[in-house]
């Protein structure tokens, strides 16, 4: 035995190999090697124990050698790996290029509302991420890893593909933001390469290429670059907030900068009413701003590079949201309080004296008249007309530091997304869920860098940089990330609601209801922001989901979907137990005595033809060393199933070698049939005349051992064409004899087959009998219109067939009347299974009817696809061997599968609606 240790549990991780604990079998077969210990004196009176630890050697003799020492990869803590990285990605281009414009359109209060709405969504998502990240060890793959391991590959695969693409788009978004600032600076200095649009594209492509080089250099260089950008941003923010307290001169006032004035916040908010009425949409503002909040997953996306993801992701993500929220609110409030919406920049617009007649705008109360540019919509300055970096630069102490901040924010965000997308995509490729992408799974170096995925992300980013329009890309990114947030929140909710014992997150500050709220809000926002993008997103997800659901990848991650399925099955099974059986809901739930199912494929395929997606099929194998197979069978019947999900019909193969079997073997076979009837179950016995693929269930020693587990193809897997299914409904068993062929005809392979029903009748009333049966079948809603009356079933069989039957049972007769001086009781002591002459004569009329019915079946059904015959119920005093001979006689001489079938005499068909 091994003491409990962490290494024994690492085998549960994907892509991990571990020694693991020995099996019970290995423990029982262990040979303990001799272990010696020596005790040597240590320093300062201590003792040092040396020696070897006893090792477990199984019969296989495998012992695992320790792996050679390798250089440890770079790992980050919660500050450097998550918080700083998330803050840098949240402080993106929207902050410097669009925030002041949003304030001009929505006002301070509604801008703060937009910020808080975004923070609400991201905060709830961060709580869900924290719960998922602390529910076991998280390896590389970030959001995709969390969703896929929680909801399974069907949901994880599509979101992994979309999320990787969204990160590549976000890289393009921030690169375009950087390129916009650079081209604006170029214009100021009169530098033009081609034109404004193409200059933007050229700068963007060059920038993302440089970022690719940094990424390819490794995580160490990438993290150093991020530290530098973070320091630049801190200096930039300090410069801005200090500048808001510096009294503006006339030059700044001309461009709309007036510093803190008590009149600014409320009037600026009122302007939103006019802006909203004139066509500006609140949710358009939200859609443009929301991409600034998508950086909360940046730390989680590099989960494989964190020292302790379970600690780093919750702590770093939530702290990043807190500090960035404060900074966004602070800038929105201060810029709205210090800068007018519209200004001309003309020094001559200053008001002389207190004359404000005809003056329009808030500038009138501050001594400036910007009426002309406001009415002509020609104002070049102010919140509504300048980009945010120009406005922030005008407010700050040193304007050039704002430009540096724009560079740092856009480049850091672009670099972060350029790193995130390949790492998520690499994890997706390694799971082998989708074809043709495994090429990008290969990692390089000590940090397992996805260099191939880097190049793919680079090409995607370049393609969208060539579009060159920030406002077009932003709503698309918002939609993709909202979809990711919705699934992350739903993953947390679903894992909580299923009550799986494996859901034990160390992070307790979450609620399944807040997670559900976050999921619903995310989906609603997708359609409110950009409905057409939401439709496209869900279409892509459904397509990717359908592909995985169709191919069913061979992965098992213990997802909450599995736990939910178990809960539903358990709940429905329990609820069914309290529901009384009804004839309309009867389904043939079959216990199939297949032995090893691959050795009797015809039984499996036959039952599957009428139970798949409809009912229950349980394959049973009786392995016993006792003398009573029958008793073991009854134990199997009693133990099989759960509640109402238990068998009501037994299916077994015909005992073709009954003549060569031992008397005990025949008894066991017949007793199984008797026990089936005694337990009030239906019975189907399948006989295959072409090929012996139905092995003897009860002579275990005669069953050949097959190493090949692949199931052989049987006739039940073939298209039956327009062959007939012949039903010889001799006895009314409740309708099971008719229900099985009806269920067969619902299958594609049997759909074209025509069902013929044969019944016993007399020639005088033949038409009347046929009409009555057709009417009955119609009332049962069975499309069996071909009814054939067997008017000659009472005729005596041909002598040669009757003699053949007599010869088949002759070895099993006592012939007691031919032996003088010996009583039947004395003969039965030596052969109790044999048929006495009296018993043979008593059952001779029934034997003749069995032989005659076989003649009719062979005459009418030689070319049928399947024959079903009502199985006669044996009397308690009927010899077992005689009943075995009857079943053999009924089904002999046919080259198609034949089924002896009998219901439990309770109706399984009804023509009533209640």
PDB file of N, CA and C in Angstrom, residues 43 101 125 143 147 154 222 261 289 301 337 343 430 448 519 558 565 590 597 610 633 679 700 706 747 776 784 900 907:
ATOM      1  N   UNK A  43      25.230  15.172  12.043  1.00  0.00           N
ATOM      2  CA  UNK A  43      25.879  16.292  12.694  1.00  0.00           C
ATOM      3  C   UNK A  43      25.141  16.691  13.949  1.00  0.00           C
ATOM      4  N   UNK A 101     -15.928  61.013 -26.175  1.00  0.00           N
ATOM      5  CA  UNK A 101     -17.034  61.143 -27.137  1.00  0.00           C
ATOM      6  C   UNK A 101     -18.316  60.517 -26.570  1.00  0.00           C
ATOM      7  N   UNK A 125     -19.273  37.660 -14.189  1.00  0.00           N
ATOM      8  CA  UNK A 125     -18.495  36.666 -14.931  1.00  0.00           C
ATOM      9  C   UNK A 125     -17.209  36.329 -14.201  1.00  0.00           C
ATOM     10  N   UNK A 143     -10.405  30.335 -20.793  1.00  0.00           N
ATOM     11  CA  UNK A 143     -11.865  30.249 -20.797  1.00  0.00           C
ATOM     12  C   UNK A 143     -12.352  28.990 -21.516  1.00  0.00           C
ATOM     13  N   UNK A 147     -14.820  26.171 -19.786  1.00  0.00           N
ATOM     14  CA  UNK A 147     -16.153  25.874 -20.319  1.00  0.00           C
ATOM     15  C   UNK A 147     -16.240  24.428 -20.787  1.00  0.00           C
ATOM     16  N   UNK A 154     -19.254  19.495 -26.476  1.00  0.00           N
ATOM     17  CA  UNK A 154     -20.278  20.039 -27.372  1.00  0.00           C
ATOM     18  C   UNK A 154     -20.402  21.552 -27.239  1.00  0.00           C
ATOM     19  N   UNK A 222       7.656  39.063 -23.361  1.00  0.00           N
ATOM     20  CA  UNK A 222       6.307  39.633 -23.412  1.00  0.00           C
ATOM     21  C   UNK A 222       5.931  40.258 -22.075  1.00  0.00           C
ATOM     22  N   UNK A 261     -16.090  73.085 -12.746  1.00  0.00           N
ATOM     23  CA  UNK A 261     -17.120  74.094 -12.502  1.00  0.00           C
ATOM     24  C   UNK A 261     -18.375  73.369 -12.018  1.00  0.00           C
ATOM     25  N   UNK A 289     -18.532  51.070 -26.050  1.00  0.00           N
ATOM     26  CA  UNK A 289     -17.714  51.077 -24.840  1.00  0.00           C
ATOM     27  C   UNK A 289     -17.383  49.673 -24.344  1.00  0.00           C
ATOM     28  N   UNK A 301      -6.626  33.358 -19.534  1.00  0.00           N
ATOM     29  CA  UNK A 301      -6.227  32.768 -20.811  1.00  0.00           C
ATOM     30  C   UNK A 301      -4.808  32.219 -20.791  1.00  0.00           C
ATOM     31  N   UNK A 337     -16.671  67.054 -16.459  1.00  0.00           N
ATOM     32  CA  UNK A 337     -16.763  68.237 -15.610  1.00  0.00           C
ATOM     33  C   UNK A 337     -15.842  69.355 -16.080  1.00  0.00           C
ATOM     34  N   UNK A 343     -16.734  73.273 -28.963  1.00  0.00           N
ATOM     35  CA  UNK A 343     -15.945  74.517 -28.875  1.00  0.00           C
ATOM     36  C   UNK A 343     -15.296  74.759 -30.230  1.00  0.00           C
ATOM     37  N   UNK A 430      -5.333  20.593 -29.282  1.00  0.00           N
ATOM     38  CA  UNK A 430      -4.835  19.379 -28.630  1.00  0.00           C
ATOM     39  C   UNK A 430      -5.952  18.439 -28.215  1.00  0.00           C
ATOM     40  N   UNK A 448       6.275  25.824 -23.737  1.00  0.00           N
ATOM     41  CA  UNK A 448       5.343  25.188 -24.668  1.00  0.00           C
ATOM     42  C   UNK A 448       4.626  26.235 -25.518  1.00  0.00           C
ATOM     43  N   UNK A 519     -25.524  35.126 -17.245  1.00  0.00           N
ATOM     44  CA  UNK A 519     -25.700  34.445 -18.534  1.00  0.00           C
ATOM     45  C   UNK A 519     -26.855  35.046 -19.322  1.00  0.00           C
ATOM     46  N   UNK A 558     -15.868  14.612 -17.327  1.00  0.00           N
ATOM     47  CA  UNK A 558     -16.688  14.720 -16.124  1.00  0.00           C
ATOM     48  C   UNK A 558     -17.457  16.015 -16.069  1.00  0.00           C
ATOM     49  N   UNK A 565     -27.418  15.015 -16.658  1.00  0.00           N
ATOM     50  CA  UNK A 565     -28.082  13.855 -17.259  1.00  0.00           C
ATOM     51  C   UNK A 565     -28.386  12.800 -16.214  1.00  0.00           C
ATOM     52  N   UNK A 590     -36.647  -5.200 -23.135  1.00  0.00           N
ATOM     53  CA  UNK A 590     -36.147  -6.555 -23.359  1.00  0.00           C
ATOM     54  C   UNK A 590     -34.891  -6.848 -22.555  1.00  0.00           C
ATOM     55  N   UNK A 597     -22.166 -10.006 -25.937  1.00  0.00           N
ATOM     56  CA  UNK A 597     -23.003  -9.523 -27.059  1.00  0.00           C
ATOM     57  C   UNK A 597     -22.354  -9.657 -28.418  1.00  0.00           C
ATOM     58  N   UNK A 610     -36.205  -3.002 -33.010  1.00  0.00           N
ATOM     59  CA  UNK A 610     -37.510  -2.503 -32.565  1.00  0.00           C
ATOM     60  C   UNK A 610     -37.473  -1.815 -31.193  1.00  0.00           C
ATOM     61  N   UNK A 633     -31.012 -17.404 -13.419  1.00  0.00           N
ATOM     62  CA  UNK A 633     -31.801 -16.566 -14.331  1.00  0.00           C
ATOM     63  C   UNK A 633     -32.835 -15.746 -13.564  1.00  0.00           C
ATOM     64  N   UNK A 679     -43.100 -15.439 -14.188  1.00  0.00           N
ATOM     65  CA  UNK A 679     -42.845 -14.074 -13.729  1.00  0.00           C
ATOM     66  C   UNK A 679     -43.648 -13.039 -14.512  1.00  0.00           C
ATOM     67  N   UNK A 700     -21.911 -23.247 -21.363  1.00  0.00           N
ATOM     68  CA  UNK A 700     -20.861 -22.232 -21.347  1.00  0.00           C
ATOM     69  C   UNK A 700     -19.557 -22.785 -21.882  1.00  0.00           C
ATOM     70  N   UNK A 706     -13.477 -15.576 -28.396  1.00  0.00           N
ATOM     71  CA  UNK A 706     -13.077 -14.745 -29.523  1.00  0.00           C
ATOM     72  C   UNK A 706     -12.293 -13.549 -29.008  1.00  0.00           C
ATOM     73  N   UNK A 747     -38.678   1.337 -38.861  1.00  0.00           N
ATOM     74  CA  UNK A 747     -37.261   1.503 -39.152  1.00  0.00           C
ATOM     75  C   UNK A 747     -37.033   1.623 -40.654  1.00  0.00           C
ATOM     76  N   UNK A 776     -60.310  -5.093 -36.917  1.00  0.00           N
ATOM     77  CA  UNK A 776     -59.591  -5.020 -35.641  1.00  0.00           C
ATOM     78  C   UNK A 776     -58.233  -4.344 -35.819  1.00  0.00           C
ATOM     79  N   UNK A 784     -51.825  -3.055 -41.382  1.00  0.00           N
ATOM     80  CA  UNK A 784     -51.662  -4.428 -41.840  1.00  0.00           C
ATOM     81  C   UNK A 784     -52.952  -4.816 -42.568  1.00  0.00           C
ATOM     82  N   UNK A 900     -40.276 -17.163 -32.326  1.00  0.00           N
ATOM     83  CA  UNK A 900     -41.381 -17.687 -31.531  1.00  0.00           C
ATOM     84  C   UNK A 900     -41.683 -16.648 -30.456  1.00  0.00           C
ATOM     85  N   UNK A 907     -53.083  -6.949 -22.391  1.00  0.00           N
ATOM     86  CA  UNK A 907     -53.172  -6.141 -23.605  1.00  0.00           C
ATOM     87  C   UNK A 907     -52.026  -5.138 -23.683  1.00  0.00           C
TER      88      UNK A 907
END
